[in-house]
Tab-separated table of C-alpha atoms and ligand atoms in Angstrom:
chain	number	residue	atom	x	y	z
D	1	MET	CA	194.293	73.817	94.227
D	2	THR	CA	191.250	71.729	91.875
D	3	LYS	CA	188.185	71.531	92.540
D	4	ARG	CA	186.673	67.442	93.334
D	5	ASP	CA	185.273	65.915	90.642
D	6	ASP	CA	181.314	66.438	92.107
D	7	GLN	CA	182.211	69.764	93.261
D	8	LEU	CA	181.980	71.853	90.043
D	9	THR	CA	179.519	73.449	89.420
D	10	TRP	CA	178.099	74.559	86.463
D	11	LYS	CA	180.349	77.248	85.738
D	12	ASP	CA	183.311	75.263	86.561
D	13	LEU	CA	183.251	72.875	83.121
D	14	ARG	CA	184.413	73.202	79.684
D	15	ILE	CA	183.333	73.619	76.707
D	16	GLY	CA	180.788	70.729	75.789
D	17	SER	CA	181.668	69.245	78.427
D	18	ILE	CA	184.909	68.074	77.378
D	19	VAL	CA	187.922	67.164	79.733
D	20	ALA	CA	190.653	66.978	78.058
D	21	GLU	CA	193.589	65.615	80.641
D	22	PRO	CA	194.255	62.094	79.070
D	23	GLY	CA	193.244	59.534	81.741
D	24	SER	CA	192.144	61.107	84.383
D	25	ALA	CA	189.318	58.518	84.362
D	26	SER	CA	191.296	56.689	86.692
D	27	GLN	CA	190.598	59.168	89.129
D	28	TYR	CA	186.986	57.521	89.548
D	29	GLN	CA	185.744	55.084	92.040
D	30	THR	CA	183.858	52.553	90.375
D	31	GLY	CA	184.296	50.794	93.871
D	32	THR	CA	180.817	52.758	95.262
D	33	TRP	CA	179.318	51.312	93.045
D	34	ARG	CA	179.923	47.823	95.342
D	35	SER	CA	177.703	45.335	96.997
D	36	GLN	CA	179.966	42.661	96.529
D	37	ARG	CA	183.667	41.547	96.976
D	38	PRO	CA	185.989	38.982	95.545
D	39	LEU	CA	187.722	37.166	98.022
D	40	PHE	CA	190.997	35.002	96.716
D	41	ASP	CA	191.915	32.044	98.124
D	42	SER	CA	195.697	31.639	97.585
D	43	SER	CA	195.751	28.293	98.332
D	44	LYS	CA	192.819	26.815	95.969
D	45	CYS	CA	194.832	29.379	92.732
D	46	ILE	CA	196.879	28.203	89.964
D	47	LYS	CA	197.877	31.467	88.850
D	48	CYS	CA	195.886	30.096	86.070
D	49	GLY	CA	194.616	34.042	85.232
D	50	MET	CA	191.532	33.886	83.882
D	51	CYS	CA	190.285	36.275	85.748
D	52	TYR	CA	192.847	38.861	85.222
D	53	ILE	CA	191.230	38.230	81.261
D	54	PHE	CA	187.510	38.495	82.032
D	55	CYS	CA	187.483	41.259	84.026
D	56	PRO	CA	185.128	43.837	82.235
D	57	GLU	CA	187.316	46.829	84.736
D	58	GLY	CA	190.420	45.457	84.110
D	59	CYS	CA	191.513	45.955	87.537
D	60	VAL	CA	192.849	42.275	89.033
D	61	GLU	CA	196.633	42.353	89.476
D	62	GLN	CA	199.071	40.142	90.096
D	63	ASN	CA	200.882	40.414	93.743
D	64	THR	CA	204.578	39.914	93.672
D	65	GLU	CA	204.643	35.669	94.843
D	66	GLY	CA	202.805	35.945	91.034
D	67	TYR	CA	198.904	35.514	93.417
D	68	PHE	CA	195.692	37.760	91.544
D	69	GLU	CA	193.317	39.824	93.245
D	70	ALA	CA	191.473	43.174	92.666
D	71	ASN	CA	191.688	46.358	93.048
D	72	LEU	CA	189.283	47.531	95.220
D	73	PHE	CA	189.320	51.301	94.265
D	74	TYR	CA	187.572	49.958	91.259
D	75	CYS	CA	186.777	46.644	91.549
D	76	LYS	CA	182.639	46.724	90.701
D	77	GLY	CA	181.644	43.316	92.912
D	78	CYS	CA	180.314	42.102	89.280
D	79	GLY	CA	181.418	38.256	90.300
D	80	ILE	CA	182.516	37.835	86.727
D	81	CYS	CA	185.983	36.880	87.843
D	82	ALA	CA	184.128	34.316	90.639
D	83	ARG	CA	182.383	32.934	88.360
D	84	GLU	CA	185.578	32.276	85.770
D	85	CYS	CA	187.765	30.292	87.925
D	86	TRP	CA	187.192	27.466	87.692
D	87	PRO	CA	189.381	25.610	90.274
D	88	ARG	CA	187.449	27.629	92.451
D	89	ALA	CA	189.682	30.177	94.399
D	90	ILE	CA	187.142	33.551	94.426
D	91	THR	CA	184.108	33.541	96.251
D	92	MET	CA	181.836	36.540	96.487
D	93	VAL	CA	180.876	38.167	99.432
D	94	GLU	CA	178.472	40.277	100.813
D	95	GLU	CA	180.336	44.213	101.581
D	96	GLU	CA	178.683	44.624	104.654
D	97	GLU	CA	180.036	41.059	106.098
R	1	MET	CA	173.567	96.617	44.681
R	2	VAL	CA	173.463	93.056	44.440
R	3	LYS	CA	171.683	91.509	41.420
R	4	LYS	CA	169.229	88.669	41.911
R	5	VAL	CA	169.199	85.401	40.123
R	6	GLY	CA	166.348	83.045	39.298
R	7	ILE	CA	167.009	80.060	41.070
R	8	GLU	CA	166.401	76.990	43.286
R	9	VAL	CA	165.358	77.491	46.446
R	10	SER	CA	167.566	74.570	47.242
R	11	VAL	CA	170.232	75.116	45.035
R	12	ALA	CA	170.457	78.337	46.277
R	13	VAL	CA	170.953	76.776	49.610
R	14	ALA	CA	173.728	74.540	48.592
R	15	ASP	CA	174.860	77.812	47.467
R	16	ALA	CA	175.182	78.827	50.707
R	17	ALA	CA	176.872	76.700	52.168
R	18	LYS	CA	179.405	77.050	49.293
R	19	LEU	CA	179.885	80.861	49.519
R	20	ALA	CA	180.414	79.384	54.162
R	21	ASN	CA	183.611	78.099	52.285
R	22	VAL	CA	182.210	74.808	54.595
R	23	ASP	CA	185.694	72.105	54.554
R	24	VAL	CA	182.493	68.670	55.513
R	25	ILE	CA	179.365	67.786	54.097
R	26	ALA	CA	177.606	64.154	55.416
R	27	ALA	CA	174.675	63.728	54.194
R	28	TYR	CA	172.497	61.231	52.243
R	29	PRO	CA	169.173	62.262	50.353
R	30	ILE	CA	166.096	63.119	51.250
R	31	THR	CA	162.512	63.952	50.179
R	32	PRO	CA	162.132	67.509	50.228
R	33	GLN	CA	165.728	68.104	50.896
R	34	THR	CA	167.439	66.255	48.792
R	35	HIS	CA	168.181	69.023	45.860
R	36	ILE	CA	170.422	70.745	49.208
R	37	VAL	CA	172.914	67.674	48.826
R	38	GLU	CA	172.981	67.181	45.153
R	39	HIS	CA	173.455	70.244	44.268
R	40	LEU	CA	176.764	69.985	47.319
R	41	ALA	CA	178.418	66.012	46.015
R	42	GLN	CA	177.845	68.303	42.180
R	43	ILE	CA	180.344	71.293	43.240
R	44	VAL	CA	182.651	69.390	45.062
R	45	ALA	CA	182.649	67.309	41.727
R	46	ASP	CA	183.189	70.115	40.461
R	47	GLY	CA	186.686	70.662	42.425
R	48	GLU	CA	184.476	73.878	43.102
R	49	LEU	CA	184.806	73.681	46.330
R	50	ASP	CA	187.196	72.241	48.316
R	51	ALA	CA	185.415	69.948	51.345
R	52	ALA	CA	185.190	66.779	51.756
R	53	TYR	CA	181.427	64.564	50.818
R	54	ILE	CA	181.179	61.710	52.990
R	55	PRO	CA	177.907	59.795	51.155
R	56	VAL	CA	176.765	57.849	54.686
R	57	GLU	CA	174.125	55.005	54.989
R	58	SER	CA	171.274	57.139	57.291
R	59	GLU	CA	170.996	59.736	59.354
R	60	HIS	CA	171.712	58.453	62.204
R	61	SER	CA	175.175	57.982	60.611
R	62	VAL	CA	174.996	61.966	59.072
R	63	MET	CA	174.259	63.491	62.267
R	64	SER	CA	177.696	60.653	63.348
R	65	ALA	CA	179.677	61.961	61.041
R	66	CYS	CA	178.764	66.010	61.239
R	67	CYS	CA	179.812	65.615	65.068
R	68	GLY	CA	182.824	64.250	63.697
R	69	ALA	CA	184.221	66.375	61.671
R	70	SER	CA	183.054	69.239	64.190
R	71	ALA	CA	184.800	68.127	66.407
R	72	THR	CA	187.692	68.254	64.696
R	73	GLY	CA	187.667	71.787	64.319
R	74	ALA	CA	186.547	71.731	60.105
R	75	ARG	CA	183.820	73.321	58.885
R	76	THR	CA	180.610	71.579	58.878
R	77	PHE	CA	176.692	71.031	56.856
R	78	THR	CA	174.101	69.147	56.601
R	79	ALA	CA	170.440	69.009	55.833
R	80	THR	CA	167.939	66.530	55.771
R	81	ALA	CA	163.766	67.133	56.975
R	82	GLY	CA	160.995	65.081	58.300
R	83	GLN	CA	162.014	61.210	58.909
R	84	GLY	CA	165.779	62.194	58.255
R	85	LEU	CA	165.945	64.285	61.296
R	86	GLU	CA	163.780	61.637	63.790
R	87	LEU	CA	166.814	59.559	62.805
R	88	MET	CA	169.370	61.409	63.321
R	89	HIS	CA	167.436	63.000	66.082
R	90	GLU	CA	170.101	61.546	69.399
R	91	VAL	CA	172.712	62.175	68.100
R	92	MET	CA	171.271	66.454	67.447
R	93	TYR	CA	171.873	65.885	71.527
R	94	VAL	CA	175.093	64.856	71.334
R	95	ALA	CA	176.221	67.660	69.046
R	96	SER	CA	174.232	70.065	71.773
R	97	ALA	CA	175.654	69.465	74.088
R	98	MET	CA	179.131	68.826	72.978
R	99	GLN	CA	178.684	72.268	71.293
R	100	LEU	CA	179.494	71.789	67.844
R	101	PRO	CA	178.841	74.062	66.062
R	102	ILE	CA	176.969	72.655	63.140
R	103	VAL	CA	175.210	73.895	60.168
R	104	MET	CA	172.031	71.715	59.034
R	105	ALA	CA	168.409	73.211	56.958
R	106	VAL	CA	165.592	71.931	57.445
R	107	ALA	CA	163.672	71.662	54.124
R	108	ASN	CA	160.285	70.659	56.790
R	109	ARG	CA	157.987	67.804	55.942
R	110	ALA	CA	155.325	66.073	57.769
R	111	LEU	CA	156.269	62.996	59.630
R	112	SER	CA	154.919	59.058	58.945
R	113	ALA	CA	152.013	57.913	58.983
R	114	PRO	CA	150.642	57.802	56.797
R	115	LEU	CA	153.470	58.301	54.784
R	116	SER	CA	153.183	62.453	53.498
R	117	VAL	CA	156.840	63.850	52.050
R	118	TRP	CA	154.462	67.498	51.647
R	119	GLY	CA	155.062	70.009	54.480
R	120	ASP	CA	154.582	70.910	57.262
R	121	HIS	CA	156.930	71.497	60.550
R	122	SER	CA	156.049	67.953	63.024
R	123	ASP	CA	159.641	67.095	61.658
R	124	ALA	CA	161.154	70.162	63.691
R	125	MET	CA	158.909	69.788	66.561
R	126	ALA	CA	159.891	66.867	67.160
R	127	VAL	CA	163.577	67.691	67.735
R	128	ARG	CA	162.118	70.821	69.615
R	129	ASP	CA	164.494	69.797	73.288
R	130	THR	CA	167.328	69.182	71.409
R	131	GLY	CA	169.427	72.310	71.988
R	132	TRP	CA	170.069	73.451	69.067
R	133	ILE	CA	169.015	77.007	67.750
R	134	GLN	CA	166.734	76.885	65.165
R	135	ILE	CA	165.654	79.396	63.136
R	136	PHE	CA	162.323	79.592	60.789
R	137	VAL	CA	162.914	81.067	57.040
R	138	GLU	CA	160.152	82.724	55.146
R	139	ASN	CA	161.977	82.187	51.427
R	140	GLY	CA	164.340	82.124	49.333
R	141	GLN	CA	166.631	84.757	49.723
R	142	GLU	CA	165.281	84.438	54.603
R	143	ALA	CA	167.263	81.322	54.183
R	144	VAL	CA	170.335	82.000	52.633
R	145	ASP	CA	171.278	84.889	54.601
R	146	ASN	CA	169.663	83.122	57.452
R	147	VAL	CA	172.592	79.576	56.069
R	148	LEU	CA	174.987	82.312	56.157
R	149	CYS	CA	174.356	83.859	59.735
R	150	ALA	CA	174.513	80.771	61.079
R	151	PHE	CA	178.043	79.329	60.679
R	152	ARG	CA	178.493	82.951	62.218
R	153	ILE	CA	176.092	82.074	65.003
R	154	ALA	CA	177.516	79.193	66.191
R	155	GLU	CA	180.554	79.133	65.335
R	156	ASP	CA	180.869	82.361	67.621
R	157	GLN	CA	183.607	81.982	70.295
R	158	ARG	CA	180.603	82.517	72.765
R	159	VAL	CA	178.279	80.397	71.153
R	160	LEU	CA	180.018	77.106	69.315
R	161	LEU	CA	176.072	75.044	69.174
R	162	PRO	CA	174.826	74.196	66.200
R	163	VAL	CA	171.920	76.095	64.257
R	164	MET	CA	168.708	74.485	62.322
R	165	ILE	CA	167.560	75.960	59.672
R	166	HIS	CA	163.514	75.332	59.158
R	167	LEU	CA	162.751	76.521	55.291
R	168	ASP	CA	159.046	74.190	54.022
R	169	GLY	CA	159.097	71.231	51.786
R	170	PHE	CA	158.051	72.144	49.075
R	171	TYR	CA	156.911	75.711	49.680
R	172	LEU	CA	159.994	77.399	49.966
R	173	SER	CA	162.950	74.255	48.784
R	174	HIS	CA	161.343	73.215	45.377
R	175	VAL	CA	160.002	77.098	43.484
R	176	ILE	CA	162.164	79.062	42.066
R	177	GLU	CA	162.468	82.745	43.560
R	178	PRO	CA	164.636	85.853	43.065
R	179	VAL	CA	167.860	85.821	45.529
R	180	GLY	CA	171.070	88.289	45.967
R	181	PHE	CA	174.028	86.920	46.259
R	182	PRO	CA	176.821	87.964	48.691
R	183	GLU	CA	179.461	88.301	47.499
R	184	GLN	CA	182.757	85.785	48.753
R	185	SER	CA	185.134	88.180	49.839
R	186	GLU	CA	182.130	90.055	51.281
R	187	VAL	CA	181.470	86.597	52.808
R	188	ASP	CA	184.452	85.394	53.526
R	189	GLN	CA	185.099	88.845	55.465
R	190	PHE	CA	180.811	88.268	57.478
R	191	ILE	CA	181.551	84.709	59.001
R	192	PRO	CA	185.622	84.583	60.227
R	193	PRO	CA	187.652	81.671	60.232
R	194	TYR	CA	186.619	78.882	62.253
R	195	GLN	CA	188.377	78.028	65.052
R	196	TYR	CA	186.778	75.512	67.927
R	197	PRO	CA	188.348	76.239	71.416
R	198	LEU	CA	189.355	72.581	71.816
R	199	PRO	CA	189.274	69.970	68.296
R	200	LEU	CA	190.292	66.082	68.971
R	201	ASN	CA	194.045	66.160	68.513
R	202	PRO	CA	196.190	62.961	68.498
R	203	ASP	CA	198.450	65.796	70.449
R	204	LYS	CA	195.602	67.127	72.678
R	205	PRO	CA	193.953	64.469	73.096
R	206	VAL	CA	190.478	65.242	75.277
R	207	THR	CA	187.687	63.067	75.403
R	208	MET	CA	184.493	64.709	74.174
R	209	GLY	CA	180.612	63.164	75.340
R	210	ALA	CA	182.419	62.068	77.809
R	211	PHE	CA	180.507	59.650	80.642
R	212	ALA	CA	178.168	62.417	83.877
R	213	PRO	CA	177.657	60.342	86.458
R	214	PRO	CA	174.709	62.950	88.903
R	215	PHE	CA	176.444	64.325	90.871
R	216	ILE	CA	178.077	66.316	87.497
R	217	TYR	CA	174.675	65.196	84.540
R	218	SER	CA	172.656	68.702	86.179
R	219	GLU	CA	175.874	71.241	85.823
R	220	ALA	CA	176.812	69.949	81.813
R	221	LYS	CA	172.721	70.825	81.532
R	222	LYS	CA	172.238	74.210	83.314
R	223	VAL	CA	175.558	74.841	80.874
R	224	GLN	CA	173.656	74.041	78.045
R	225	ASP	CA	170.704	76.103	78.649
R	226	VAL	CA	172.661	78.931	79.907
R	227	ASN	CA	175.127	79.453	76.489
R	228	LEU	CA	171.331	78.988	74.910
R	229	ARG	CA	169.839	81.355	76.138
R	230	ALA	CA	172.658	83.690	75.781
R	231	SER	CA	173.364	83.092	71.768
R	232	LYS	CA	169.867	85.486	71.502
R	233	GLU	CA	172.433	88.709	72.180
R	234	VAL	CA	174.521	87.075	69.112
R	235	ILE	CA	171.972	86.240	67.196
R	236	MET	CA	170.792	89.696	67.195
R	237	GLU	CA	174.415	91.007	66.468
R	238	CYS	CA	174.456	88.661	63.732
R	239	TRP	CA	171.319	90.283	62.464
R	240	LYS	CA	172.369	93.344	63.286
R	241	GLU	CA	175.838	93.164	61.440
R	242	PHE	CA	173.953	91.575	58.645
R	243	GLY	CA	172.041	94.051	58.400
R	244	ASN	CA	174.430	96.814	58.174
R	245	ARG	CA	176.002	94.997	55.401
R	246	PHE	CA	174.300	93.454	52.865
R	247	LYS	CA	170.800	95.869	54.391
R	248	ARG	CA	168.725	92.977	54.508
R	249	HIS	CA	167.108	92.822	57.876
R	250	TYR	CA	166.331	89.939	60.950
R	251	SER	CA	165.295	90.362	64.479
R	252	PRO	CA	163.364	86.947	66.396
R	253	VAL	CA	159.568	88.565	66.040
R	254	GLU	CA	158.615	90.073	62.902
R	255	SER	CA	155.962	92.355	62.215
R	256	TYR	CA	153.503	93.360	59.504
R	257	ARG	CA	150.728	96.106	59.784
R	258	SER	CA	150.272	95.098	63.845
R	259	GLU	CA	151.301	98.738	65.375
R	260	GLY	CA	147.544	100.267	67.203
R	261	THR	CA	146.254	96.474	65.973
R	262	LYS	CA	144.188	94.583	68.339
R	263	VAL	CA	144.181	91.071	66.351
R	264	LEU	CA	146.554	89.317	66.051
R	265	LEU	CA	147.440	87.045	63.521
R	266	LEU	CA	151.299	84.769	64.131
R	267	THR	CA	152.354	81.831	61.488
R	268	MET	CA	156.236	80.597	61.495
R	269	GLY	CA	158.053	79.622	57.905
R	270	SER	CA	156.384	80.275	53.965
R	271	PHE	CA	153.292	80.906	55.244
R	272	GLY	CA	154.174	84.026	56.979
R	273	GLU	CA	153.842	85.309	52.841
R	274	THR	CA	150.334	84.241	52.121
R	275	ALA	CA	149.341	85.892	55.313
R	276	MET	CA	150.927	89.265	54.596
R	277	THR	CA	148.557	88.696	51.607
R	278	ALA	CA	145.698	88.128	53.430
R	279	ILE	CA	146.551	91.319	56.259
R	280	ASP	CA	146.636	93.660	53.968
R	281	LYS	CA	142.958	92.505	52.569
R	282	MET	CA	141.444	93.154	54.928
R	283	ARG	CA	143.596	96.062	55.671
R	284	GLY	CA	142.314	97.216	52.565
R	285	GLU	CA	137.961	96.528	53.859
R	286	GLY	CA	138.904	98.420	57.237
R	287	LYS	CA	139.486	94.944	58.796
R	288	LYS	CA	142.033	96.080	61.772
R	289	VAL	CA	144.674	92.911	62.005
R	290	GLY	CA	147.919	92.596	62.280
R	291	LEU	CA	150.457	89.492	61.745
R	292	LEU	CA	153.136	88.346	63.980
R	293	LYS	CA	156.141	85.979	62.443
R	294	LEU	CA	158.141	84.102	64.136
R	295	ARG	CA	161.839	83.466	62.775
R	296	LEU	CA	163.401	82.323	66.073
R	297	TRP	CA	162.102	79.521	67.963
R	298	ARG	CA	165.185	78.853	69.534
R	299	PRO	CA	166.286	79.755	71.876
R	300	PHE	CA	162.754	80.941	72.169
R	301	PRO	CA	162.315	84.796	71.812
R	302	PHE	CA	160.346	86.205	75.541
R	303	ALA	CA	161.006	89.605	75.731
R	304	GLU	CA	159.647	89.919	72.854
R	305	ILE	CA	157.002	88.171	72.008
R	306	ARG	CA	155.542	89.919	74.731
R	307	GLN	CA	157.001	92.461	73.858
R	308	ALA	CA	154.684	92.555	69.866
R	309	VAL	CA	152.014	91.182	71.824
R	310	LYS	CA	151.233	94.937	73.946
R	311	GLY	CA	148.198	95.873	73.254
R	312	ALA	CA	146.618	92.801	71.214
R	313	GLU	CA	143.044	91.486	72.542
R	314	VAL	CA	142.867	88.602	71.079
R	315	LEU	CA	146.290	86.555	69.152
R	316	ILE	CA	145.325	83.755	66.848
R	317	VAL	CA	148.071	81.617	66.317
R	318	LEU	CA	149.201	78.941	63.150
R	319	ASP	CA	150.932	75.793	64.537
R	320	ARG	CA	152.155	73.665	61.245
R	321	SER	CA	152.254	70.139	63.768
R	322	LEU	CA	149.980	68.601	66.580
R	323	SER	CA	151.080	67.449	69.671
R	324	TYR	CA	148.241	64.660	69.458
R	325	GLY	CA	146.133	64.680	73.033
R	326	GLY	CA	148.115	67.392	75.032
R	327	PRO	CA	147.421	71.539	74.169
R	328	GLY	CA	147.756	71.420	69.915
R	329	GLY	CA	150.265	73.062	69.093
R	330	PRO	CA	153.261	72.974	69.873
R	331	VAL	CA	154.142	76.968	68.916
R	332	CYS	CA	150.597	77.352	70.420
R	333	SER	CA	151.438	76.139	73.712
R	334	GLU	CA	154.926	78.381	74.282
R	335	ILE	CA	153.460	81.048	73.498
R	336	ARG	CA	150.359	81.002	75.591
R	337	SER	CA	152.780	80.142	78.400
R	338	ALA	CA	155.002	83.002	77.235
R	339	LEU	CA	152.951	85.169	77.721
R	340	TYR	CA	150.775	83.292	81.524
R	341	GLN	CA	152.742	85.689	84.738
R	342	GLN	CA	151.320	89.227	82.623
R	343	GLU	CA	149.333	90.688	83.728
R	344	LYS	CA	147.531	92.326	80.648
R	345	LYS	CA	147.564	89.601	77.713
R	346	PRO	CA	145.362	89.345	74.928
R	347	GLN	CA	143.195	86.208	74.638
R	348	VAL	CA	145.811	83.349	72.894
R	349	ILE	CA	143.412	81.078	69.743
R	350	SER	CA	144.328	77.815	68.950
R	351	PHE	CA	145.224	76.635	64.988
R	352	ILE	CA	146.588	73.914	63.438
R	353	GLY	CA	146.560	73.436	59.137
R	354	GLY	CA	148.718	72.804	56.818
R	355	LEU	CA	149.307	69.295	58.150
R	356	GLY	CA	151.635	67.952	55.441
R	357	GLY	CA	151.313	70.280	53.064
R	358	ARG	CA	147.306	71.164	52.345
R	359	ASP	CA	148.076	75.051	51.801
R	360	ILE	CA	146.437	77.945	52.551
R	361	THR	CA	145.149	80.356	50.788
R	362	PRO	CA	145.465	83.693	52.325
R	363	ALA	CA	140.904	83.360	51.421
R	364	GLY	CA	142.483	80.737	54.628
R	365	PHE	CA	143.596	83.014	56.623
R	366	GLU	CA	141.225	85.514	56.854
R	367	GLU	CA	138.487	82.452	57.817
R	368	ILE	CA	141.002	82.270	59.895
R	369	ILE	CA	141.596	85.435	61.617
R	370	THR	CA	137.993	85.802	61.184
R	371	ARG	CA	136.760	82.364	63.295
R	372	GLY	CA	139.426	83.569	65.652
R	373	ILE	CA	137.757	85.933	66.788
R	374	GLU	CA	134.949	84.881	66.894
R	375	ILE	CA	136.414	81.793	69.479
R	376	SER	CA	137.108	85.060	71.775
R	377	GLN	CA	133.555	86.387	71.358
R	378	THR	CA	132.151	83.683	72.174
R	379	GLY	CA	134.972	80.801	73.415
R	380	SER	CA	134.917	77.123	72.700
R	381	ASP	CA	135.221	73.990	74.449
R	382	GLN	CA	138.238	72.909	72.133
R	383	GLU	CA	142.350	72.930	73.562
R	384	PHE	CA	142.478	74.060	68.942
R	385	GLU	CA	140.491	73.982	65.135
R	386	LEU	CA	142.163	72.031	62.872
R	387	PHE	CA	141.067	74.037	60.246
R	388	GLY	CA	140.117	73.217	57.026
R	389	VAL	CA	139.084	69.641	58.320
R	390	ARG	CA	136.183	67.858	56.916
R	391	GLU	CA	133.420	66.785	59.702
V	401	SF4	S1	191.298	32.441	88.034
V	401	SF4	FE1	191.000	31.947	90.560
V	401	SF4	S2	192.912	30.316	89.230
V	401	SF4	FE2	193.115	31.517	88.664
V	401	SF4	S3	194.789	33.342	88.623
V	401	SF4	FE3	192.187	33.458	88.900
V	401	SF4	S4	192.249	33.437	90.906
V	401	SF4	FE4	193.459	32.265	90.910
V	402	SF4	S1	184.457	41.477	90.597
V	402	SF4	FE1	184.155	41.739	88.885
V	402	SF4	S2	185.358	44.146	88.404
V	402	SF4	FE2	185.693	43.462	90.382
V	402	SF4	S3	187.815	41.685	89.858
V	402	SF4	FE3	186.242	40.839	89.963
V	402	SF4	S4	185.789	40.606	87.628
V	402	SF4	FE4	187.131	42.198	88.213
């Protein structure tokens, strides 16, 4: 079983700290950076996809009903989707709440 | 016996890179290094060397191109000086941390302002902590020999680190010296083919220089330090092998007439030659003085320095750069810290001289030694003395 990244010792690192598994960045949970999360209100959403286009993290996904939502494993809570959503279907709420 | 030829040292350094059969040269001209890359451009244009010559628009791009080339597994060479080295600065950290075995000759030059194209070690000291192996040479032959050694050291699978060969601008780069070159077949045997273990390859993608969050950055830095320190063994092994094959011998700290002397002078680079003349004269007059020449600057040879100063009472260190508002001479301050924990150690006296191409003659070295002995007896309220400065 390979170690988790945060358990690697300096001896475990490859030459030049090279990462040899393609796509391994997908295991990195950027969601822990978040202090606010986007709440999507499907009653206001017109499925225009602007949030999907503007999300710098590429973590806005379309669900089976065609509505958009954030993948919270990656969502950093930047609020860009909420700002760009002109029908105001997205509200940023504090994580603690 | 190898026949020696009279050749400009810059041209000789370029010829050494050619003998090493480099694959990629990325370059931007800057005095006093220009002749090195100019000659290489000629060699490649004339079809004498099958290499990609990448002329770029700045030294920042030079080092970036070198990183890319080296990462594909190409044997990579460049040269620079002074401001050019400074412009490479940030990318140099990338080269060492990504373990890319680039070899770079640096024709040491003072830094502006005021503008100076002449030599000193300010440029070298500014890149002290970039994680490169750094070797200082004293003459043209040493420059050629160590450029060859640099490829073997850098590309050794136990090392895989970039190497800088420091040669004093003008004092070495622009003088014509007798230099002996090994045969191509001998060099081919001495430097095995370069094989980077995880090269850039579309069929087997890797990520180099990836993002490292706080939980892993310290580990990445630790491994870098361990590797650089461990490279000393390979450097020594390489010099030993070079000595066996070519009968010229190198070591991290070299001593000249230092046996049993109580007073030692330490220099780096080409000033060693002039200092030897001064030492000979003083010894002729019955003055017991000797010389140490620090060749290996990184990894710093702690054990060898401690050994070399054993029994000495006064160690006079001449720096060719100035750490403003700090300890003065960077070399001296490192030597002081290397000796600090030793129970028996010489007094370490700091001089700075030869800034921006100011000559120090044999008489000047005599004066430094005499003055150093005087300070060792009287003490001084200064961190260092700037030799030859007009008050
Ligand atoms: S931008 Fe707003 S309205 Fe458009 S798809 Fe996203 S949430 Fe729905
Ligand atoms: S808050 Fe930022 S990261 Fe999260 S879904 Fe919206 S745009 Fe993407």
